[in-house]
Short mmCIF file of C-alpha atoms in Angstrom, two decimals:
data_model
loop_
_atom_site.label_atom_id
_atom_site.label_comp_id
_atom_site.label_asym_id
_atom_site.label_seq_id
_atom_site.Cartn_x
_atom_site.Cartn_y
_atom_site.Cartn_z
CA MET A 1 142.74 46.47 152.45
CA ARG A 2 145.45 44.99 154.64
CA ILE A 3 145.55 45.28 158.40
CA GLY A 4 148.83 44.49 160.26
CA VAL A 5 149.10 42.87 163.69
CA LEU A 6 152.19 43.56 165.57
CA ALA A 7 153.70 40.06 166.04
CA LEU A 8 156.81 40.55 168.13
CA GLN A 9 155.17 38.92 171.22
CA GLY A 10 151.69 38.21 172.66
CA ASP A 11 148.55 36.74 171.29
CA PHE A 12 148.86 38.29 167.87
CA ALA A 13 147.66 35.04 166.07
CA LYS A 14 144.34 35.36 167.93
CA HIS A 15 143.81 38.90 166.40
CA ILE A 16 144.85 37.62 162.94
CA GLU A 17 142.21 34.88 163.21
CA MET A 18 139.43 37.52 164.05
CA LEU A 19 140.36 39.69 161.08
CA GLU A 20 140.32 36.60 158.81
CA SER A 21 136.88 35.71 160.09
CA LEU A 22 135.76 39.11 158.78
CA ASP A 23 137.55 38.30 155.35
CA VAL A 24 140.22 40.97 155.86
CA GLU A 25 143.74 40.34 154.87
CA ALA A 26 145.89 40.32 158.01
CA ILE A 27 149.63 40.20 158.13
CA PRO A 28 151.96 39.81 161.08
CA VAL A 29 154.25 42.74 161.37
CA LYS A 30 157.76 42.04 162.69
CA LYS A 31 159.70 44.58 160.80
CA PRO A 32 159.32 48.33 159.84
CA GLU A 33 158.90 47.51 156.10
CA GLU A 34 155.91 45.21 156.80
CA LEU A 35 154.08 48.14 158.45
CA ALA A 36 154.45 50.21 155.21
CA HIS A 37 151.99 47.98 153.39
CA CYS A 38 149.21 48.19 155.96
CA CYS A 39 146.27 50.52 156.41
CA GLY A 40 145.60 49.74 160.04
CA LEU A 41 147.55 48.15 162.98
CA ILE A 42 146.54 46.04 165.90
CA MET A 43 148.81 45.96 168.94
CA PRO A 44 147.98 42.78 170.74
CA GLY A 45 148.01 41.57 174.37
CA GLY A 46 151.29 40.52 175.80
CA GLU A 47 153.77 41.96 178.20
CA SER A 48 154.25 45.69 177.56
CA THR A 49 157.86 45.83 179.00
CA THR A 50 158.88 43.17 176.62
CA LEU A 51 157.08 44.63 173.61
CA VAL A 52 158.84 48.16 174.28
CA LYS A 53 162.31 46.45 174.03
CA LEU A 54 161.46 44.55 170.95
CA LEU A 55 160.11 47.57 169.17
CA HIS A 56 163.16 49.58 169.84
CA SER A 57 165.50 46.71 168.78
CA ILE A 58 164.18 46.51 165.24
CA ASP A 59 163.74 50.35 164.85
CA LEU A 60 159.96 49.96 164.83
CA PHE A 61 159.16 52.17 167.79
CA ASP A 62 159.63 55.47 165.98
CA LYS A 63 157.49 54.30 163.07
CA ILE A 64 154.26 53.87 164.88
CA LYS A 65 153.49 57.50 165.62
CA PRO A 66 153.70 58.63 162.02
CA PHE A 67 151.62 55.60 160.94
CA SER A 68 148.95 56.49 163.34
CA GLN A 69 148.59 60.02 161.90
CA LYS A 70 147.45 58.22 158.68
CA TRP A 71 145.86 55.00 159.77
CA PRO A 72 143.82 53.71 162.73
CA VAL A 73 145.57 51.74 165.49
CA PHE A 74 143.74 49.53 167.99
CA GLY A 75 145.47 48.34 171.22
CA THR A 76 144.22 45.59 173.58
CA CYS A 77 145.52 45.21 177.08
CA ALA A 78 149.38 45.51 176.70
CA GLY A 79 148.72 47.43 173.45
CA ALA A 80 146.39 49.76 175.33
CA ILE A 81 149.08 50.60 177.78
CA LEU A 82 151.67 51.29 174.88
CA LEU A 83 149.24 53.73 173.18
CA SER A 84 148.41 55.79 176.46
CA ASN A 85 149.58 59.18 177.19
CA GLU A 86 150.47 58.22 180.84
CA VAL A 87 151.23 55.00 182.56
CA ALA A 88 150.42 55.58 186.25
CA ASN A 89 152.57 52.83 187.76
CA HIS A 90 155.50 50.49 186.66
CA PRO A 91 156.13 53.11 183.96
CA VAL A 92 157.00 51.84 180.47
CA GLN A 93 157.72 54.05 177.41
CA SER A 94 154.56 54.61 175.64
CA PHE A 95 153.59 56.04 172.27
CA GLN A 96 151.26 58.75 173.92
CA LEU A 97 148.76 58.66 171.29
CA ILE A 98 145.65 58.77 173.37
CA ASP A 99 144.74 61.17 176.18
CA ILE A 100 144.22 58.56 179.00
CA SER A 101 146.19 57.61 182.10
CA ILE A 102 146.26 53.83 182.52
CA ARG A 103 147.19 51.70 185.57
CA ARG A 104 149.00 48.39 184.88
CA ASN A 105 147.74 45.09 186.42
CA ALA A 106 145.11 47.19 188.17
CA TYR A 107 142.94 44.27 189.19
CA GLY A 108 145.83 42.15 190.67
CA THR A 109 147.65 39.10 189.77
CA GLN A 110 146.40 36.28 187.49
CA VAL A 111 144.19 34.88 190.17
CA ASP A 112 142.18 38.24 189.87
CA SER A 113 141.72 37.86 186.14
CA PHE A 114 138.10 37.27 184.97
CA SER A 115 135.76 37.04 182.14
CA GLU A 116 132.40 39.04 182.64
CA SER A 117 129.77 40.85 180.60
CA ILE A 118 130.45 44.22 179.57
CA ARG A 119 128.24 46.97 177.94
CA ALA A 120 129.30 48.63 174.73
CA ASP A 121 127.99 51.31 172.48
CA LEU A 122 129.47 50.94 169.04
CA GLY A 123 127.11 53.31 167.19
CA SER A 124 124.07 50.94 166.93
CA GLY A 125 122.73 51.24 170.43
CA PRO A 126 123.87 49.41 173.60
CA GLU A 127 124.98 45.89 173.47
CA ALA A 128 126.41 43.36 175.82
CA LEU A 129 129.70 41.76 174.90
CA GLU A 130 132.01 39.32 176.71
CA GLY A 131 135.00 40.89 178.40
CA VAL A 132 138.08 38.92 179.07
CA PHE A 133 140.46 40.68 181.46
CA ILE A 134 143.73 39.09 181.93
CA ARG A 135 146.01 41.00 184.52
CA ALA A 136 144.22 43.85 182.95
CA PRO A 137 145.05 47.55 183.22
CA GLN A 138 142.38 50.09 184.20
CA ILE A 139 141.78 53.49 182.68
CA GLU A 140 142.11 56.01 185.48
CA ARG A 141 141.64 59.33 183.65
CA LEU A 142 140.04 60.24 180.33
CA GLY A 143 141.11 63.48 178.58
CA ASP A 144 138.44 65.83 177.01
CA GLY A 145 138.73 64.56 173.60
CA VAL A 146 138.35 60.75 174.45
CA LYS A 147 135.20 59.03 174.03
CA ALA A 148 134.21 56.00 176.16
CA ILE A 149 132.50 53.21 174.18
CA ALA A 150 132.47 50.27 176.67
CA TRP A 151 131.99 49.78 180.35
CA HIS A 152 132.47 46.93 182.92
CA GLY A 153 130.24 48.11 185.80
CA ASP A 154 131.30 51.74 186.34
CA ASP A 155 134.70 51.29 184.80
CA VAL A 156 135.40 52.49 181.24
CA VAL A 157 137.20 49.74 179.49
CA MET A 158 137.25 50.83 175.84
CA VAL A 159 137.83 54.24 174.47
CA GLU A 160 138.54 56.11 171.19
CA GLN A 161 140.20 59.28 170.22
CA GLY A 162 140.66 60.07 166.52
CA ASN A 163 142.44 57.17 164.90
CA ILE A 164 143.29 55.37 168.07
CA LEU A 165 141.04 52.73 169.58
CA VAL A 166 141.97 51.19 173.00
CA ALA A 167 140.49 48.26 175.05
CA THR A 168 141.81 47.03 178.52
CA PHE A 169 140.36 43.54 177.80
CA HIS A 170 140.68 40.88 174.96
CA PRO A 171 138.05 40.86 172.31
CA GLU A 172 140.28 38.61 170.40
CA LEU A 173 139.82 35.70 173.05
CA THR A 174 136.05 35.52 172.61
CA GLU A 175 133.78 34.09 170.04
CA SER A 176 132.42 37.52 168.83
CA ASN A 177 134.27 39.56 166.14
CA ARG A 178 131.95 42.56 166.79
CA ILE A 179 134.83 44.66 168.14
CA HIS A 180 137.15 43.81 165.38
CA GLN A 181 134.47 44.55 162.88
CA TYR A 182 134.18 48.11 164.56
CA PHE A 183 137.91 48.61 163.97
CA VAL A 184 137.74 47.36 160.48
CA ASP A 185 134.99 49.75 159.70
CA LYS A 186 137.13 52.50 161.15
CA VAL A 187 139.95 51.52 158.76
CA LYS A 188 137.43 51.57 155.80
CA GLN A 189 136.56 54.96 156.39
CA MET A 190 140.14 56.04 155.81
CA LEU A 191 140.39 54.41 152.50
CA MET B 1 135.37 22.15 182.00
CA LEU B 2 137.59 23.11 179.05
CA SER B 3 134.88 25.42 177.80
CA SER B 4 134.42 27.20 181.24
CA LYS B 5 134.98 30.79 181.66
CA GLU B 6 137.63 30.10 184.36
CA PHE B 7 139.72 27.87 181.95
CA LYS B 8 139.50 30.42 179.27
CA VAL B 9 140.83 32.95 181.55
CA LYS B 10 143.83 30.66 182.52
CA VAL B 11 144.60 29.75 178.92
CA GLY B 12 144.42 33.42 178.18
CA LEU B 13 147.40 34.21 180.26
CA ALA B 14 149.29 31.54 178.38
CA GLU B 15 148.26 33.25 175.05
CA MET B 16 149.78 36.52 176.33
CA LEU B 17 153.15 34.79 176.90
CA LYS B 18 153.37 33.46 173.28
CA GLY B 19 156.60 34.48 171.42
CA GLY B 20 158.42 35.20 174.77
CA VAL B 21 161.00 33.90 177.08
CA ILE B 22 160.24 32.80 180.67
CA MET B 23 163.47 32.91 182.84
CA ASP B 24 164.40 31.03 185.98
CA VAL B 25 165.59 33.32 188.81
CA THR B 26 166.62 32.75 192.25
CA ASN B 27 166.38 36.30 193.78
CA ALA B 28 165.01 39.71 193.28
CA GLU B 29 168.26 40.93 191.50
CA GLN B 30 168.16 38.26 188.96
CA ALA B 31 164.39 38.79 188.41
CA LYS B 32 165.21 42.56 187.64
CA ILE B 33 167.84 41.43 185.19
CA ALA B 34 165.45 39.14 183.46
CA GLU B 35 162.75 41.75 183.25
CA ASP B 36 165.24 44.38 181.89
CA ALA B 37 166.35 41.83 179.26
CA GLY B 38 162.82 41.44 177.99
CA ALA B 39 161.52 38.24 179.67
CA VAL B 40 157.71 37.85 179.63
CA ALA B 41 157.64 36.10 183.03
CA VAL B 42 160.02 34.78 185.59
CA MET B 43 160.05 31.47 187.47
CA ALA B 44 160.91 32.05 191.07
CA LEU B 45 163.23 29.28 192.43
CA GLU B 46 165.55 28.64 195.29
CA ARG B 47 168.08 26.64 193.15
CA ILE B 48 168.03 26.51 189.44
CA PRO B 49 167.88 22.91 187.99
CA ALA B 50 171.66 22.65 187.29
CA ASP B 51 172.17 23.18 191.02
CA ILE B 52 169.43 20.93 192.16
CA ARG B 53 171.04 18.27 189.89
CA SER B 54 174.60 18.74 191.25
CA GLN B 55 173.68 19.17 195.11
CA GLY B 56 171.12 16.46 195.23
CA GLY B 57 168.64 16.19 198.11
CA VAL B 58 164.98 16.73 198.08
CA ALA B 59 163.91 19.65 196.02
CA ARG B 60 160.87 21.51 197.20
CA MET B 61 158.61 24.69 196.61
CA SER B 62 160.56 27.89 197.15
CA ASP B 63 160.62 30.00 200.27
CA PRO B 64 157.33 32.26 200.17
CA LEU B 65 159.51 35.20 201.22
CA LEU B 66 161.61 34.76 198.17
CA ILE B 67 158.54 34.59 195.91
CA ARG B 68 157.08 37.75 197.60
CA GLU B 69 160.26 39.69 197.09
CA ILE B 70 160.43 38.73 193.51
CA GLN B 71 156.63 39.69 193.08
CA LYS B 72 157.37 43.17 194.48
CA THR B 73 160.38 43.73 192.24
CA VAL B 74 158.90 42.97 188.84
CA SER B 75 155.73 43.93 186.96
CA ILE B 76 155.87 40.85 184.73
CA PRO B 77 154.02 37.48 185.70
CA VAL B 78 155.74 35.51 188.45
CA MET B 79 155.68 31.76 188.27
CA ALA B 80 156.75 29.09 190.87
CA LYS B 81 157.18 25.43 190.92
CA CYS B 82 155.42 22.87 193.23
CA ARG B 83 156.26 19.20 193.39
CA ILE B 84 154.17 16.75 191.32
CA GLY B 85 151.04 15.81 193.26
CA HIS B 86 151.82 18.11 196.17
CA ILE B 87 148.35 19.64 196.55
CA ALA B 88 149.39 21.72 199.61
CA GLU B 89 152.27 23.47 197.95
CA ALA B 90 150.00 24.27 195.12
CA ARG B 91 147.48 25.82 197.43
CA VAL B 92 150.42 27.82 199.26
CA LEU B 93 151.36 29.14 195.72
CA GLU B 94 147.71 30.04 195.03
CA ALA B 95 147.56 31.90 198.30
CA LEU B 96 150.73 33.86 197.28
CA LYS B 97 148.61 34.87 194.19
CA ILE B 98 151.26 33.40 191.86
CA ASP B 99 150.48 33.96 188.21
CA PHE B 100 151.32 30.45 187.07
CA ILE B 101 152.10 27.29 189.00
CA ASP B 102 154.55 24.89 187.41
CA GLU B 103 153.85 21.25 188.57
CA SER B 104 157.30 20.30 187.93
CA GLU B 105 159.54 17.24 187.47
CA VAL B 106 162.49 19.38 188.38
CA LEU B 107 161.33 19.09 192.00
CA THR B 108 161.10 15.87 193.97
CA PRO B 109 157.76 14.26 193.32
CA ALA B 110 155.31 14.22 196.33
CA ASP B 111 152.93 11.68 194.87
CA GLU B 112 153.88 8.51 192.70
CA ALA B 113 150.45 8.01 191.42
CA PHE B 114 148.61 11.22 190.85
CA HIS B 115 149.21 14.61 189.52
CA ILE B 116 147.19 17.68 190.92
CA ASP B 117 143.59 18.38 189.92
CA LYS B 118 144.48 21.65 188.31
CA PHE B 119 140.89 22.73 187.74
CA ALA B 120 140.64 23.23 191.51
CA TYR B 121 143.10 26.13 191.66
CA LYS B 122 142.65 29.78 190.62
CA SER B 123 146.22 30.06 189.42
CA PRO B 124 146.73 28.42 186.04
CA VAL B 125 149.03 25.34 186.14
CA VAL B 126 151.68 24.31 183.55
CA CYS B 127 153.01 20.80 183.19
CA GLY B 128 155.65 19.18 181.31
CA CYS B 129 155.15 16.45 178.76
CA ARG B 130 157.34 14.10 176.58
CA ASN B 131 154.55 12.86 174.16
CA LEU B 132 151.04 13.57 173.28
CA GLY B 133 149.49 10.96 175.70
CA GLU B 134 151.16 12.67 178.64
CA ALA B 135 150.14 16.18 177.35
CA LEU B 136 146.47 15.12 176.95
CA ARG B 137 146.45 13.53 180.41
CA ARG B 138 147.63 16.80 181.90
CA ILE B 139 145.11 18.83 180.07
CA ALA B 140 142.42 16.37 181.36
CA GLU B 141 143.60 17.27 184.84
CA GLY B 142 143.22 20.98 184.03
CA ALA B 143 146.74 22.12 182.84
CA ALA B 144 146.24 25.46 181.05
CA LEU B 145 149.75 25.26 179.25
CA LEU B 146 152.13 22.56 178.49
CA ARG B 147 155.93 22.56 177.95
CA THR B 148 158.28 19.95 176.88
CA LYS B 149 160.01 18.28 179.69
CA GLY B 150 163.41 18.08 177.98
CA GLU B 151 166.10 17.26 180.53
CA ALA B 152 166.32 20.36 182.93
CA GLY B 153 169.70 21.64 184.12
CA THR B 154 171.62 19.96 181.40
CA GLY B 155 172.08 22.81 178.90
CA ASN B 156 171.54 20.01 176.37
CA ILE B 157 168.63 20.54 173.89
CA VAL B 158 168.41 16.99 172.62
CA GLU B 159 165.64 15.85 174.93
CA ALA B 160 163.52 18.98 174.33
CA VAL B 161 163.81 18.40 170.65
CA ARG B 162 162.83 14.76 171.01
CA HIS B 163 159.75 15.73 173.05
CA MET B 164 158.58 18.47 170.79
CA ARG B 165 158.96 16.33 167.65
CA THR B 166 157.18 13.43 169.21
CA VAL B 167 154.14 15.74 170.29
CA GLN B 168 153.98 17.41 166.81
CA LYS B 169 154.30 14.09 165.01
CA GLU B 170 151.53 12.59 166.95
CA ILE B 171 149.22 15.52 166.34
CA ARG B 172 149.80 15.17 162.64
CA GLU B 173 149.08 11.46 162.87
CA ILE B 174 145.58 12.12 164.53
CA THR B 175 144.74 14.64 161.72
CA THR B 176 145.09 11.92 159.11
CA MET B 177 143.06 9.28 160.90
CA GLY B 178 139.55 8.22 160.21
CA PRO B 179 136.94 8.61 163.02
CA GLU B 180 136.95 4.94 163.68
CA GLU B 181 140.59 4.94 164.52
CA LEU B 182 140.45 7.57 167.31
CA VAL B 183 139.21 5.43 170.25
CA THR B 184 141.79 2.96 169.83
CA TYR B 185 144.44 5.49 169.45
CA ALA B 186 143.31 7.19 172.62
CA LYS B 187 143.45 3.94 174.53
CA ASN B 188 146.89 3.27 173.20
CA ILE B 189 148.39 6.58 174.18
CA GLY B 190 146.38 6.62 177.44
CA ALA B 191 144.51 9.90 176.65
CA PRO B 192 140.80 10.87 176.88
CA VAL B 193 139.14 10.32 173.51
CA GLU B 194 137.36 13.78 173.59
CA LEU B 195 140.79 15.42 173.47
CA VAL B 196 142.00 13.17 170.65
CA ARG B 197 138.80 14.31 168.78
CA TYR B 198 139.56 17.87 169.48
CA ILE B 199 142.94 17.51 167.85
CA LYS B 200 141.46 15.68 164.91
CA GLU B 201 139.03 18.65 164.44
CA HIS B 202 141.39 21.58 165.19
CA GLY B 203 144.84 20.22 164.20
CA LYS B 204 146.19 21.33 167.53
CA MET B 205 145.98 20.99 171.32
CA PRO B 206 143.52 23.07 173.13
CA VAL B 207 146.24 24.84 175.15
CA PRO B 208 149.58 26.40 174.08
CA ASN B 209 152.70 24.21 174.13
CA PHE B 210 156.07 25.91 175.06
CA ALA B 211 159.68 24.43 175.15
CA ALA B 212 161.57 23.79 178.21
CA GLY B 213 164.62 21.74 179.37
CA GLY B 214 168.05 22.39 178.00
CA ILE B 215 167.81 25.68 176.15
CA ALA B 216 171.11 27.50 176.48
CA THR B 217 171.71 29.60 173.38
CA PRO B 218 169.78 31.97 171.04
CA ALA B 219 170.01 29.20 168.35
CA ASP B 220 168.45 26.67 170.78
CA ALA B 221 165.51 28.98 171.13
CA SER B 222 165.13 29.42 167.54
CA LEU B 223 165.36 25.62 167.03
CA MET B 224 162.51 25.04 169.42
CA MET B 225 160.33 27.75 167.93
CA GLN B 226 160.87 26.27 164.48
CA LEU B 227 159.79 22.87 165.80
CA GLY B 228 156.48 24.31 166.92
CA ALA B 229 157.06 25.69 170.42
CA GLU B 230 155.03 28.87 170.91
CA ALA B 231 157.43 30.36 173.60
CA VAL B 232 160.43 29.13 175.58
CA PHE B 233 161.38 28.63 179.27
CA VAL B 234 165.08 29.06 180.04
CA GLY B 235 166.12 27.58 183.27
CA SER B 236 169.90 27.24 184.04
CA GLY B 237 170.96 28.53 180.72
CA ILE B 238 170.94 32.15 181.58
CA PHE B 239 172.22 32.42 185.10
CA LYS B 240 174.74 29.66 184.81
CA SER B 241 176.32 31.51 181.86
CA GLU B 242 179.07 34.14 182.13
CA ASP B 243 177.00 37.16 181.04
CA PRO B 244 173.32 36.56 182.05
CA SER B 245 172.00 39.96 180.93
CA GLY B 246 173.67 39.72 177.57
CA ARG B 247 172.52 36.05 176.84
CA ALA B 248 169.00 36.79 178.17
CA LYS B 249 168.63 39.70 175.73
CA ALA B 250 169.91 37.65 172.92
CA ILE B 251 167.61 34.74 173.61
CA VAL B 252 164.76 37.10 173.75
CA GLN B 253 165.64 38.40 170.23
CA ALA B 254 166.03 35.03 168.90
CA THR B 255 162.89 33.81 170.14
CA THR B 256 160.71 36.68 168.51
CA HIS B 257 162.67 36.52 165.20
CA TYR B 258 163.42 32.80 165.16
CA MET B 259 163.46 32.63 161.35
CA ASP B 260 165.75 35.62 160.95
CA PHE B 261 169.22 34.15 160.82
CA ASP B 262 171.13 37.24 160.10
CA LEU B 263 169.67 38.70 163.30
CA ILE B 264 170.36 35.53 165.32
CA ALA B 265 173.93 35.52 164.03
CA LYS B 266 174.36 39.13 165.21
CA VAL B 267 172.92 38.69 168.68
CA SER B 268 175.02 35.55 169.12
CA GLU B 269 178.35 37.31 168.32
CA GLY B 270 180.78 37.56 171.08
CA LEU B 271 178.34 36.33 173.84
CA LYS B 272 180.50 35.06 176.65
CA GLU B 273 180.59 31.30 177.59
CA ALA B 274 177.37 29.41 177.76
CA MET B 275 176.81 26.98 180.68
CA LYS B 276 179.03 24.00 180.35
CA GLY B 277 176.13 21.43 180.08
CA LEU B 278 175.85 17.73 180.45
CA GLU B 279 175.92 15.04 177.83
CA MET B 280 172.86 12.58 178.28
CA SER B 281 175.06 9.46 178.80
CA GLU B 282 176.87 11.18 181.80
CA ILE B 283 173.63 11.40 183.85
CA PRO B 284 172.90 8.36 186.11
CA GLU B 285 169.42 6.81 185.35
CA ASP B 286 168.07 7.68 188.82
CA GLN B 287 168.98 11.31 188.26
CA ILE B 288 166.95 11.66 185.02
CA MET B 289 164.07 14.08 185.75
CA GLN B 290 161.99 13.71 182.75
CA THR B 291 160.73 10.20 183.81
CA ARG B 292 158.99 11.74 186.80
CA GLY B 293 155.28 12.11 186.29
CA TRP B 294 152.75 9.55 184.99
#
């Protein structure tokens, strides 16, 4: 089992470290042919405007949707924005793979970034995890088929629909690989 | 303090900028060009380093109005520079909710003895370094990101190369040392021993290190990434060139795909004239920027 991490820009190395801590083979994906060998893909945090341009410039943009029909895709922060059906402000072209509307930089600038406890329900009862929110987006609307699985206060911060998993925060910047384990389990179910 | 949540959140933004290009801009229009070209952040400045160098005078923090206009124009992070040791300029930038403060040798230093206590600010702060001792002193003061100083405004990569190679070499040296060597080594480079121990244990610094100072071409960006830079700042190199948008896009591509030389050849083709640049020996000693800071 090999999971790809989109490695055009952002904190992709942190995601690779997380997957390796779970003894999963992780490869950086910079080209379409590298994606072909993966059975799951993580889109990291970074700048969504930059990522869209880089995805187009190497003809990777159009490969993501067909890939997601077969294999799970997990987006954190900028990755979450790219997977959303609708971007409410500062529009960027997204893959429209999950029925949510998302607001970019919803909490403000970097001085409003924070790390606080979040509640998650990953199938084994409620658990508290660390949520690192960096110039984070906010989920404004969830479609009918979308399941909320983590919360910060009243805000939904992690959702799932079919093969797509989305977090507005950065589990890759914490000490816990619990959320990556959840994604890896999702990939294993498809094998 | 390096393990605090606040510091982790600051370094977190630096992590998000990795693999990207941060571009100096002097107005909202340039900021838009930079964002459209794929910049991961912009540095809001009144004068780019090449003009500071040629015009002389005291270089200070930018006009808050200019910063606000740029913040309104782009959705990517906005950085701005304060003078070394100028704790009031840093507070003003924090009040403007700037995403990253650059305590920069490009501006005229305000304090000849002390840098800013960077832990005290909500905005993360980036500082320049020429060697590991300088890098670790800045981290000890709370810098969440480092960059090479290079020699800003020259379009000449030689100093940035020297600074990046020096830091990398010193990191490698520490990893081969025995525990008994670390205290003396820390004393000799003027760095806290805890940070030297961190490097011994992890093989890297606790914050990212980017390249800055003299990057003018896509190949320059690739060079710095190959030497271990995790992202690049481009100052005068873009808006002092003949086709800023084309050059900016090419440097973004070359930074991401820094080992793909067919691609770098392709994006470098037919780019209009780069900034003219300066040979180091042409710069009078009192106008060297990299020796500012302590």
